[in-house]
């Protein structure tokens, strides 16, 4: 009883479950989507397993075929080595042999027809005597058949007609038919034909059969021109003779290739030596260019340094004059360094002394500047020459030496170290002199400021001499033109561009000449090695100089041009005119000689 009840309940549950699944699938189908149930999932798993099996099978087949191909290749190599047969294994050897015979026969037939057509154009343009049809001789001397010429004209006319018909001239009925054809051809165009490679197309062209043309005839009294092969006698050759003819042509081409390789290998060493000679010549010319350029750079650097030094000297003199004028003007108004408050608080400080403090009370100020506090018994003149520097360092344990106390500065370096020996070389003296100059300039600027404040307080305009710079202003890079005006920045850029363009033009001419000289040297070397020119047995110092005279002159001229572009202080017009006048006659003659 209980078992029956359980079976009944189980059947009802199954019915309700199936009904629920059916209703859910119907609702999902109405909404446009259908979820997968358990049977669908099992089907997908089965399909997935089958797909994996097929993929594995294809991979196995591909690997097996690759191994078989490798083994066939190895077997063919072993067979060629054993039988000394250079031909590779080919499973289509017979088909290729028959195709080569057929292709050679077709070539013979085409050559015989063309030979007969050329004879017919001279003796019988109608072609009846030679059985080739009417022929036409064109303007360039070639001979073609009238039929092929007619077909060519028809193709050209059809192509021109399709390209020149406008769209507006198309009939509506024709347009509808074209649309219908396009719609009908959509389904066919979806299946794209398989593309063939060029090698496959050549094989198909070889294997394709054509009907043989009619055999030309050679009438009596007409002979083949001297130097031409009689293709009419080869028309009826059997297959074995045509095969021998093909093999002879292959052997002849192989022999030509071998001879070409041997010829190339035989002259390889000579060509390499000629190439090295050419490169050596060009490299030597470039080294000469480099040496001349380095010399010009050194000279330009020296002149630029001298000019910079002179410019700095002039700027210092101008600044000293302006400072003296400003101090005199302040003194006339009653302001001096001695009576101006705040000047005593300005103390010198030497930079770069690594924390050591210098006692400036025992140092004599530079000559010609200010009236700093001086001590008559201990003074060090910082304006002396560099040769007056103290080079001797006394021992540090001897503190009783009086010369050490007089020659060296007392430093506040802490207890236990009363003195430290300092070498008054040019670096230390320049450092101390710069510190004293800065203090003097700050004091003067403070005096100027007090004077300007006094004038402004009394509603007076301060003179321009009080507003000049305290430090020297070095104006560098400014050139003076012929009219006495200062060159502007734009004029400087234009001049630089003109100089660079002229220099590049001359450099191109030099490079062209150097390459031509190197090529000539390489050709001469190759001719000497191949025996076309007598080989030079001895080489002197004069012969080792490989650069021609006009090349060396051109190199010196271009480098002088580069130096003059930086050192010239004249107007830019005069510079360009001068260079053009200098280079025009001589350089043109040199170019003509090198080209000749």
PDB file of C-alpha atoms in Angstrom, residues 69-89:
ATOM      1  CA  UNK A  69      57.079  14.111 -46.877  1.00  0.00           C
ATOM      2  CA  UNK A  70      60.293  14.444 -44.872  1.00  0.00           C
ATOM      3  CA  UNK A  71      60.986  10.742 -45.293  1.00  0.00           C
ATOM      4  CA  UNK A  72      60.394  10.918 -49.063  1.00  0.00           C
ATOM      5  CA  UNK A  73      62.758  13.863 -49.293  1.00  0.00           C
ATOM      6  CA  UNK A  74      65.414  11.990 -47.318  1.00  0.00           C
ATOM      7  CA  UNK A  75      64.967   8.861 -49.462  1.00  0.00           C
ATOM      8  CA  UNK A  76      65.332  10.941 -52.634  1.00  0.00           C
ATOM      9  CA  UNK A  77      68.516  12.537 -51.295  1.00  0.00           C
ATOM     10  CA  UNK A  78      69.988   9.138 -50.415  1.00  0.00           C
ATOM     11  CA  UNK A  79      69.019   7.782 -53.831  1.00  0.00           C
ATOM     12  CA  UNK A  80      70.645  10.716 -55.649  1.00  0.00           C
ATOM     13  CA  UNK A  81      73.842  10.231 -53.667  1.00  0.00           C
ATOM     14  CA  UNK A  82      73.918   6.503 -54.367  1.00  0.00           C
ATOM     15  CA  UNK A  83      73.138   6.742 -58.103  1.00  0.00           C
ATOM     16  CA  UNK A  84      74.850  10.128 -58.633  1.00  0.00           C
ATOM     17  CA  UNK A  85      71.717  11.373 -60.336  1.00  0.00           C
ATOM     18  CA  UNK A  86      71.260  15.131 -59.805  1.00  0.00           C
ATOM     19  CA  UNK A  87      67.538  15.087 -60.636  1.00  0.00           C
ATOM     20  CA  UNK A  88      65.288  15.340 -57.644  1.00  0.00           C
ATOM     21  CA  UNK A  89      62.510  12.925 -56.996  1.00  0.00           C
TER      22      UNK A  89
END
